PDB file of C-alpha atoms in Angstrom:
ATOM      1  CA  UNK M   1       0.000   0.000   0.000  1.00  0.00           C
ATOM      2  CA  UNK M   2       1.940   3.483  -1.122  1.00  0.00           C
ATOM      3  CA  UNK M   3       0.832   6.859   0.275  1.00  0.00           C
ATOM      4  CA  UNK M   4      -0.115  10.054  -0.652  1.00  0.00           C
ATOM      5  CA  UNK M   5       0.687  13.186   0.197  1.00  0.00           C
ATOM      6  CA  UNK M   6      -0.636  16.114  -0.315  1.00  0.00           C
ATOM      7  CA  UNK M   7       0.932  19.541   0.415  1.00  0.00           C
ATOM      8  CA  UNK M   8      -0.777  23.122   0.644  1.00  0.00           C
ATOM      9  CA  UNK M   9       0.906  26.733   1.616  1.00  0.00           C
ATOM     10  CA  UNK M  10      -0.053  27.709   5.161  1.00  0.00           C
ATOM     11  CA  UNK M  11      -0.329  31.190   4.071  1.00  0.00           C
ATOM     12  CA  UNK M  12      -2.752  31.220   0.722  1.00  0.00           C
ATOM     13  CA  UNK M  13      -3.781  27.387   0.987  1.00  0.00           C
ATOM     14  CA  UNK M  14      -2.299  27.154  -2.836  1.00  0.00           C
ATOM     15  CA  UNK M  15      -1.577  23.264  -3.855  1.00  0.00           C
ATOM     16  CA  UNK M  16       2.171  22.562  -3.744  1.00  0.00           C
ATOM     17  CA  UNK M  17       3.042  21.006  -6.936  1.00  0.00           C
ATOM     18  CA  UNK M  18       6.467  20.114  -6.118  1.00  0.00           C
ATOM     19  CA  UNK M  19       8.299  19.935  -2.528  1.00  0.00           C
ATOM     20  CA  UNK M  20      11.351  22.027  -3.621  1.00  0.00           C
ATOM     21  CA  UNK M  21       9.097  25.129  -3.929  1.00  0.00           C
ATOM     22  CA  UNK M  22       8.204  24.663  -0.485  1.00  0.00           C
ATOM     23  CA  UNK M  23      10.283  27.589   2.138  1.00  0.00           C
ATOM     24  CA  UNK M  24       9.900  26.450   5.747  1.00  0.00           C
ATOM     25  CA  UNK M  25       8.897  29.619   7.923  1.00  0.00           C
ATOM     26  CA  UNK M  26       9.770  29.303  11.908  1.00  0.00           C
ATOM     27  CA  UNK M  27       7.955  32.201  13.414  1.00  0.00           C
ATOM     28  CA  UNK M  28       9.333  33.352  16.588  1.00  0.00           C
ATOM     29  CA  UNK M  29       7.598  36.730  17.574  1.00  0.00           C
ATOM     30  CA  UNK M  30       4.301  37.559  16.879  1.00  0.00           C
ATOM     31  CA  UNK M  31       1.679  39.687  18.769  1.00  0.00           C
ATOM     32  CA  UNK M  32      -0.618  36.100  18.428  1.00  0.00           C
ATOM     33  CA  UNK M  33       2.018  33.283  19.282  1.00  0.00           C
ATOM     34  CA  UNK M  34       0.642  31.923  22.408  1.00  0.00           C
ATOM     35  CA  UNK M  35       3.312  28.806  23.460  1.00  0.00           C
ATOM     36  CA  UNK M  36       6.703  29.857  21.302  1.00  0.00           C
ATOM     37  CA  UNK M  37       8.049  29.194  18.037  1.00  0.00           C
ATOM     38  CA  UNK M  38       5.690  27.296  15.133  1.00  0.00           C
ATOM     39  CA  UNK M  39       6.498  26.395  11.552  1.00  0.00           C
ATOM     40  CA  UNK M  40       4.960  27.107   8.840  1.00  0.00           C
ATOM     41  CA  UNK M  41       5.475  26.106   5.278  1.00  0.00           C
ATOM     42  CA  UNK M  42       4.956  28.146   1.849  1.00  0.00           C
ATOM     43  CA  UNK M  43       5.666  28.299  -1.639  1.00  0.00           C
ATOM     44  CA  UNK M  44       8.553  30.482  -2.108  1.00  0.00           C
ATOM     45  CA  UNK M  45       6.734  32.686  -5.030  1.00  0.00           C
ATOM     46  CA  UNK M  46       4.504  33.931  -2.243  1.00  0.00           C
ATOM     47  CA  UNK M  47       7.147  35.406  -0.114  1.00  0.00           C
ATOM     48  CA  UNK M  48       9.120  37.539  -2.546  1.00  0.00           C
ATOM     49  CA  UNK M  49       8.069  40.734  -0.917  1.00  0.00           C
ATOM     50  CA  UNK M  50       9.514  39.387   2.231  1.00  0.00           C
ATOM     51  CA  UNK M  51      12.577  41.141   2.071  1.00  0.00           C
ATOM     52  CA  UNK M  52      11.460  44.281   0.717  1.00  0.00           C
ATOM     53  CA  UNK M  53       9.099  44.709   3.594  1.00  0.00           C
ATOM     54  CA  UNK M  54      11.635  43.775   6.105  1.00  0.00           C
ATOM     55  CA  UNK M  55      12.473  46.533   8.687  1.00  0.00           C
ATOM     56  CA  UNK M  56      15.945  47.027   9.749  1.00  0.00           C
ATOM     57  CA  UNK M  57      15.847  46.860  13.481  1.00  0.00           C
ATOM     58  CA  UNK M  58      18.057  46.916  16.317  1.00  0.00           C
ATOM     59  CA  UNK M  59      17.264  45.308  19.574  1.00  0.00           C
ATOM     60  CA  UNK M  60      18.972  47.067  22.807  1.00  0.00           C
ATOM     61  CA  UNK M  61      18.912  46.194  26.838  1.00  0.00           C
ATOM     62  CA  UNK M  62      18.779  48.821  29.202  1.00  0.00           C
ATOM     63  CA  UNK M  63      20.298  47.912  32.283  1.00  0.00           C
ATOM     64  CA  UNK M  64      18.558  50.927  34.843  1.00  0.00           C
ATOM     65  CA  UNK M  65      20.116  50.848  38.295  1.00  0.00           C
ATOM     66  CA  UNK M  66      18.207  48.969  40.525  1.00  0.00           C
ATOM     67  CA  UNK M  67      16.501  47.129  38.305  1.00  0.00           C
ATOM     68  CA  UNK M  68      16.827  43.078  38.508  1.00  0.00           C
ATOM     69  CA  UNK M  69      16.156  42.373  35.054  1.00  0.00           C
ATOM     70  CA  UNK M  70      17.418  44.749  31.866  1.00  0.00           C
ATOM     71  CA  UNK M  71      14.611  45.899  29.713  1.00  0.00           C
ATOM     72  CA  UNK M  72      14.644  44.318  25.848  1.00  0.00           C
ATOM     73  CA  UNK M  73      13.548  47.232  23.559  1.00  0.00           C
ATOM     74  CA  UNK M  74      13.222  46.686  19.393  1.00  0.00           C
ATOM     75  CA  UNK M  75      13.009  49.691  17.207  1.00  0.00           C
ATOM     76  CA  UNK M  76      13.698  50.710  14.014  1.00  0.00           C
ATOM     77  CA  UNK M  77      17.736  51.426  12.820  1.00  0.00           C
ATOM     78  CA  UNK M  78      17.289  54.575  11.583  1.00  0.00           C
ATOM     79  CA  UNK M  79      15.262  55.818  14.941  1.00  0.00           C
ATOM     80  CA  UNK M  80      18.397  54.069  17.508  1.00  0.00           C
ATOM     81  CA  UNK M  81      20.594  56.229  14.863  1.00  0.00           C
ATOM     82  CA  UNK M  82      18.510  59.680  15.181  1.00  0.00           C
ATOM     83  CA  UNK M  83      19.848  59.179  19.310  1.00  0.00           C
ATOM     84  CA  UNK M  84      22.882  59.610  18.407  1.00  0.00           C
ATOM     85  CA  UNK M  85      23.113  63.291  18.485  1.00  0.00           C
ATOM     86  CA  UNK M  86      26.652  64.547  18.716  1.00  0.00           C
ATOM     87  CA  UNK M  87      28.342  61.764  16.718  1.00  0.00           C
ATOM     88  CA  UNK M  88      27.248  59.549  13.817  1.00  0.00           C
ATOM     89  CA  UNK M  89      25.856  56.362  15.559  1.00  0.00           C
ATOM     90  CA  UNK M  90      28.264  54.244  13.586  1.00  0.00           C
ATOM     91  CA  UNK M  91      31.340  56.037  14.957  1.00  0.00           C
ATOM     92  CA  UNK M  92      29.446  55.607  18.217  1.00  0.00           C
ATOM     93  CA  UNK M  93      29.027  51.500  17.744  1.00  0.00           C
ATOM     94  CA  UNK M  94      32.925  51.428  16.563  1.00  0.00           C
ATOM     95  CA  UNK M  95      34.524  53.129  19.713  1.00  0.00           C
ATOM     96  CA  UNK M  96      32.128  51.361  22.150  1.00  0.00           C
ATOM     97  CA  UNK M  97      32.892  49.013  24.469  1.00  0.00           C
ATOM     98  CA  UNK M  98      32.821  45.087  24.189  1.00  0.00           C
ATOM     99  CA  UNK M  99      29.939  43.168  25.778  1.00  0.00           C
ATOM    100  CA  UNK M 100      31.126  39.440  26.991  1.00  0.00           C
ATOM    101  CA  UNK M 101      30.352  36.825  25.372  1.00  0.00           C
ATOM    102  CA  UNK M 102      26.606  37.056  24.277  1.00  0.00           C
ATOM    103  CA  UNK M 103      24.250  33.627  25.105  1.00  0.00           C
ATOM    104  CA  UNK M 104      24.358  31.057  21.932  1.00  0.00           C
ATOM    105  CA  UNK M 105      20.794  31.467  21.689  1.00  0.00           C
ATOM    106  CA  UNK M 106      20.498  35.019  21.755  1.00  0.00           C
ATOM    107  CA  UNK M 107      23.904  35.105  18.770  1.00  0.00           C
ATOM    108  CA  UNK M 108      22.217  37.110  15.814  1.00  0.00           C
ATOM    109  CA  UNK M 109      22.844  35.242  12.430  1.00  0.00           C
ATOM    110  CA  UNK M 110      24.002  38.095   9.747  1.00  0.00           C
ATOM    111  CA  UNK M 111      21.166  39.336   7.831  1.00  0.00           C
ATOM    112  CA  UNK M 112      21.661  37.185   4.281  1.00  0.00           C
ATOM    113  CA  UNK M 113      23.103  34.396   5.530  1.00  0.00           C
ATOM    114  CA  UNK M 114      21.323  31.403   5.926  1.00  0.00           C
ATOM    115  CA  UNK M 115      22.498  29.026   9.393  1.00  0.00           C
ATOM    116  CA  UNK M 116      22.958  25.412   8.122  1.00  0.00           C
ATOM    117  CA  UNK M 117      21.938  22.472  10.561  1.00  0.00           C
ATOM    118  CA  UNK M 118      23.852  19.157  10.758  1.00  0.00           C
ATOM    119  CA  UNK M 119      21.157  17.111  10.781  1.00  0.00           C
ATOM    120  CA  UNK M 120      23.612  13.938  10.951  1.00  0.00           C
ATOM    121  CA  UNK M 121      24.585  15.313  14.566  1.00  0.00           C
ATOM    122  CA  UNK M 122      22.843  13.820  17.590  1.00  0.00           C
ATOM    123  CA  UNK M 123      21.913  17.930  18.596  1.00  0.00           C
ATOM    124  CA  UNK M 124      19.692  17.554  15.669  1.00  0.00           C
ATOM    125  CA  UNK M 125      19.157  14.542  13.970  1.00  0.00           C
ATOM    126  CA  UNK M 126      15.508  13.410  13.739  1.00  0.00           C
ATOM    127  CA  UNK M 127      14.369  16.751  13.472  1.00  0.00           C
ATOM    128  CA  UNK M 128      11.930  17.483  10.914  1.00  0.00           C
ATOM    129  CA  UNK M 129      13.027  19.114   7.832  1.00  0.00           C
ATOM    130  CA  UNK M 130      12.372  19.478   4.470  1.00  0.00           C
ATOM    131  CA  UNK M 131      15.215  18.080   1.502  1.00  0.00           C
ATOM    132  CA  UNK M 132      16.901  14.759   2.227  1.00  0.00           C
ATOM    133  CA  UNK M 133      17.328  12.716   5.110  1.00  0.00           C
ATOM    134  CA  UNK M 134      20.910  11.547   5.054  1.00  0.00           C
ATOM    135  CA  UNK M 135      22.790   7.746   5.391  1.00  0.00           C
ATOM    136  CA  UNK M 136      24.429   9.547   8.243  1.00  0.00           C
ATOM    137  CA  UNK M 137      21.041  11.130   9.864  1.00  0.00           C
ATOM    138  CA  UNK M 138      19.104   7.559   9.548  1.00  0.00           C
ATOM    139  CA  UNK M 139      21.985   5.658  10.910  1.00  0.00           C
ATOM    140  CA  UNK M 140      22.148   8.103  14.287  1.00  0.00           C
ATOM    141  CA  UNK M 141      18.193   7.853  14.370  1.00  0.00           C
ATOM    142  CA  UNK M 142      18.232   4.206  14.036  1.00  0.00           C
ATOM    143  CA  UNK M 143      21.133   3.969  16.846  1.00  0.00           C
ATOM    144  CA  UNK M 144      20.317   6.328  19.234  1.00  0.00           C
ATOM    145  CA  UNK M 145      16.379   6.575  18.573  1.00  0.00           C
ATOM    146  CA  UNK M 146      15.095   6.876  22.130  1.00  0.00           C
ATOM    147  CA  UNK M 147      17.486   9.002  22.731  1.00  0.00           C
ATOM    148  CA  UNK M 148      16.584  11.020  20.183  1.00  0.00           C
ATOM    149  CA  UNK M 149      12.490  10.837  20.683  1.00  0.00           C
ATOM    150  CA  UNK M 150      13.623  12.455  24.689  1.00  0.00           C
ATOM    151  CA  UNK M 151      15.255  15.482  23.046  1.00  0.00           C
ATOM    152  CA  UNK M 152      12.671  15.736  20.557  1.00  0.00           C
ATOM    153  CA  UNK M 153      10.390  15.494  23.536  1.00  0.00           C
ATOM    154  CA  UNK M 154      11.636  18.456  25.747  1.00  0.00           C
ATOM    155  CA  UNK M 155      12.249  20.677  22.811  1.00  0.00           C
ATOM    156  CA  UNK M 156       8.736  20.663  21.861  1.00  0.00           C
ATOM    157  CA  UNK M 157       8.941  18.478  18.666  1.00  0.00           C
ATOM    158  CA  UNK M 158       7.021  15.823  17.217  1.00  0.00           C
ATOM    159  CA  UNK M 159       9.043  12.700  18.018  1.00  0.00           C
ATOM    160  CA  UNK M 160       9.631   9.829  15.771  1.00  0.00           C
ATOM    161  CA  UNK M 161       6.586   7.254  15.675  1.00  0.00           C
ATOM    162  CA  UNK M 162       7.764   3.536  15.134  1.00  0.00           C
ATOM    163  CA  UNK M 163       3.807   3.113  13.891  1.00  0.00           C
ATOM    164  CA  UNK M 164       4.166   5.668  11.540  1.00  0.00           C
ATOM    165  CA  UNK M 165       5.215   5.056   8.273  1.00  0.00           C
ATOM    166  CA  UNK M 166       6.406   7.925   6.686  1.00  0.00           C
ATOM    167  CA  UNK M 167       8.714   8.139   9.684  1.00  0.00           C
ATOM    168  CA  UNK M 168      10.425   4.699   9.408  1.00  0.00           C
ATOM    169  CA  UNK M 169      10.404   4.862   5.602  1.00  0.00           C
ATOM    170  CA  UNK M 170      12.000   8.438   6.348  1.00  0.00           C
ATOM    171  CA  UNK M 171      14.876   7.172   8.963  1.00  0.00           C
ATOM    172  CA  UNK M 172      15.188   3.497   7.672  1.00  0.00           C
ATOM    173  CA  UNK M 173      13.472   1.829  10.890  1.00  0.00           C
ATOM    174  CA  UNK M 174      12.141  -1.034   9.412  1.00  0.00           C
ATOM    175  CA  UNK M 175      14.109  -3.736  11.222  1.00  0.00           C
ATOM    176  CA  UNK M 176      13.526  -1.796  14.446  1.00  0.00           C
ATOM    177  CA  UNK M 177      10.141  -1.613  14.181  1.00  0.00           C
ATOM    178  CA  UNK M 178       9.783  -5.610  13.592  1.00  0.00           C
ATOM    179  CA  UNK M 179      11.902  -6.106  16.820  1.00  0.00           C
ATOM    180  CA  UNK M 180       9.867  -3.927  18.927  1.00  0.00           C
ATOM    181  CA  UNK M 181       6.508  -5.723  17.173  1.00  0.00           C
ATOM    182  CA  UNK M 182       5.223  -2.135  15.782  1.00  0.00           C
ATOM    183  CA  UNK M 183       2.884  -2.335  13.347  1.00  0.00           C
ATOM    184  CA  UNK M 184       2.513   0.538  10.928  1.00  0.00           C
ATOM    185  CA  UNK M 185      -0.729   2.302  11.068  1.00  0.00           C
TER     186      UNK M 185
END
């Protein structure tokens, strides 16, 4: 028995004729995001404008005295520049002082460069993603899979299903599915 899938963009429900048009959107802010991050998928036609719309923003703490937590503000570039009264803000930013090492998670990626994942790395493997799964991916999923299904677990993400059969066609769990007496539904 073979299965079907059919695909549709999130944002204008348009049929997805082929997977490689598909862009995978992970939307971490928004005024209606209730529980954190979500993914959404679309066809990259539809988001063209994307980067002509995009604001350039900077994101600043203030630290007030007294205060246990700093205060995250996001505004627009050319508004953090106009504060800058006496001196260009750029020559400000160059003579300014080194901040310690910033928190991995909280590392900007440079605007135009896209961050690649390893998804043949234990960090990430089993991870859903769009494009291949690798030999090397498959083989960590089949050797470390509950492993994997714990991390997948805590960070929120689906975890691999033994009874599902796009996931052990996807990772190669055949055999392990037999020894644990799965049966695909």
């Amino acid at each position: 028995m073979g299965q079907k899938i059919i695909r549709f963009s999130d944002l204008t429900g348009t049929h997805v004729e082929n997977d490689d048009d598909l862009v995978r959107i992970v939307v971490r802010q928004h005024p209606d995001l209730e529980d954190g991050p979500v993914e959404i998928e679309a066809l990259g036609g539809e988001l063209t404008a994307v980067e002509e719309l995009a604001l350039d923003l900077v994101t600043i703490e203030l630290h007030r005295p007294g205060a246990d937590e700093p205060e995250t503000v996001v505004l627009e570039a050319e508004a953090f520049d106009r504060l800058a009264s006496a001196t260009p803000m750029a020559e400000v930013l160059r003579g300014a002082k080194k901040v310690a090492c910033p928190i991995p998670s909280q590392t900007a990626v440079p605007a135009g460069t896209k961050e690649r994942v390893n998804y043949a790395s234990l960090e990430h493997a089993g991870r859903p993603h769009k494009g291949r799964t690798t030999d090397a991916e498959k083989q960590l999923v089949r050797q470390h899979l509950d492993r994997i299904n714990e991390r997948l677990a805590a960070e929120g993400v689906r975890t691999i299903d033994l009874g599902n059969a796009e996931h052990v066609v996807r990772y190669g769990l055949e055999a392990l599915a037999r020894e644990r007496g799965v049966t695909l539904g």
